C-alpha positions as a LaTeX table, in Angstrom:
\begin{tabular}{lrrr}
\hline
Residue & $x$ (\AA) & $y$ (\AA) & $z$ (\AA) \\
\hline
Met1 & $-21.83$ & $-6.07$ & 38.23 \\
Asp2 & $-22.07$ & $-3.92$ & 35.12 \\
Tyr3 & $-20.69$ & $-5.47$ & 31.93 \\
Met4 & $-19.12$ & $-2.10$ & 30.98 \\
Asp5 & $-16.83$ & $-2.29$ & 33.99 \\
Ala6 & $-13.30$ & $-0.89$ & 33.62 \\
Glu7 & $-11.77$ & $-4.37$ & 33.89 \\
Trp8 & $-13.87$ & $-5.65$ & 30.98 \\
Arg9 & $-13.42$ & $-2.84$ & 28.44 \\
Pro10 & $-10.38$ & $-2.93$ & 26.14 \\
Ala11 & $-7.69$ & $-0.32$ & 26.65 \\
Gly12 & $-7.19$ & 2.44 & 24.11 \\
Lys13 & $-9.55$ & 4.37 & 21.87 \\
Gly14 & $-11.19$ & 1.28 & 20.40 \\
Trp15 & $-12.84$ & 0.83 & 17.02 \\
Gly16 & $-14.64$ & 4.17 & 17.08 \\
Ala17 & $-11.42$ & 6.07 & 16.34 \\
Gln18 & $-10.97$ & 4.31 & 13.00 \\
Arg19 & $-14.26$ & 5.53 & 11.50 \\
Gly20 & $-12.64$ & 8.65 & 10.04 \\
Arg21 & $-10.77$ & 6.70 & 7.36 \\
Lys22 & $-12.74$ & 6.14 & 4.18 \\
Tyr23 & $-10.31$ & 3.79 & 2.43 \\
Pro24 & $-6.88$ & 2.31 & 3.16 \\
Phe25 & $-4.87$ & 4.60 & 0.86 \\
Ala26 & $-6.29$ & 7.94 & 2.04 \\
Arg27 & $-2.96$ & 9.25 & 3.34 \\
Leu28 & $-1.15$ & 8.15 & 0.20 \\
Arg29 & $-3.66$ & 10.01 & $-1.93$ \\
Gln30 & $-3.29$ & 13.14 & 0.18 \\
Ala31 & 0.50 & 12.98 & $-0.15$ \\
Trp32 & 0.19 & 12.51 & $-3.93$ \\
Arg33 & $-2.03$ & 15.59 & $-4.25$ \\
Lys34 & 0.42 & 17.72 & $-2.26$ \\
Met35 & 3.34 & 16.81 & $-4.56$ \\
Thr36 & 4.53 & 19.14 & $-7.26$ \\
Arg37 & 4.46 & 18.01 & $-10.89$ \\
Ala38 & 8.23 & 17.34 & $-10.85$ \\
Glu39 & 7.92 & 15.20 & $-7.72$ \\
Arg40 & 5.09 & 13.22 & $-9.28$ \\
Arg41 & 7.10 & 12.62 & $-12.46$ \\
Arg42 & 10.11 & 11.54 & $-10.42$ \\
Thr43 & 7.96 & 9.19 & $-8.33$ \\
Met44 & 6.36 & 7.66 & $-11.43$ \\
Arg45 & 9.77 & 7.19 & $-13.04$ \\
Ile46 & 11.06 & 5.42 & $-9.92$ \\
Leu47 & 7.98 & 3.17 & $-9.88$ \\
Arg48 & 8.38 & 2.39 & $-13.59$ \\
Glu49 & 12.07 & 1.52 & $-13.18$ \\
Ser50 & 11.33 & $-0.61$ & $-10.12$ \\
Ala51 & 8.61 & $-2.51$ & $-11.99$ \\
Ala52 & 10.98 & $-3.11$ & $-14.92$ \\
Phe53 & 13.69 & $-4.37$ & $-12.55$ \\
Leu54 & 11.27 & $-6.75$ & $-10.81$ \\
Ala55 & 10.03 & $-7.97$ & $-14.19$ \\
Cys56 & 13.62 & $-8.76$ & $-15.19$ \\
Ile57 & 14.09 & $-10.77$ & $-12.01$ \\
Val58 & 10.84 & $-12.68$ & $-12.58$ \\
Val59 & 11.84 & $-13.48$ & $-16.16$ \\
Ala60 & 15.35 & $-14.53$ & $-15.09$ \\
Val61 & 13.92 & $-16.87$ & $-12.46$ \\
Gly62 & 11.15 & $-18.27$ & $-14.64$ \\
Leu63 & 13.05 & $-18.57$ & $-17.91$ \\
Pro64 & 15.07 & $-21.73$ & $-17.14$ \\
Gly65 & 11.86 & $-23.64$ & $-16.36$ \\
Trp66 & 10.22 & $-22.51$ & $-19.60$ \\
Val67 & 13.29 & $-23.40$ & $-21.64$ \\
Glu68 & 13.25 & $-26.91$ & $-20.16$ \\
Tyr69 & 9.52 & $-27.17$ & $-20.90$ \\
Ile70 & 9.95 & $-26.11$ & $-24.52$ \\
Leu71 & 12.92 & $-28.42$ & $-25.10$ \\
\hline
\end{tabular}
């Protein structure tokens, strides 16, 4: 019996189909390059505001512990 029998091989395209991708964020980079300057600025502003919001949450959660440590 041949080891490349149909029952033995995995279904689907397999690992060979994934060789075209060079790095995990290729599609994101393509989308970024297709954006207009206004869309890029809007996206960066949203990211900046989101990072500031998450930083506020981290500080609000971590601050009580630090206050207790200092006192």
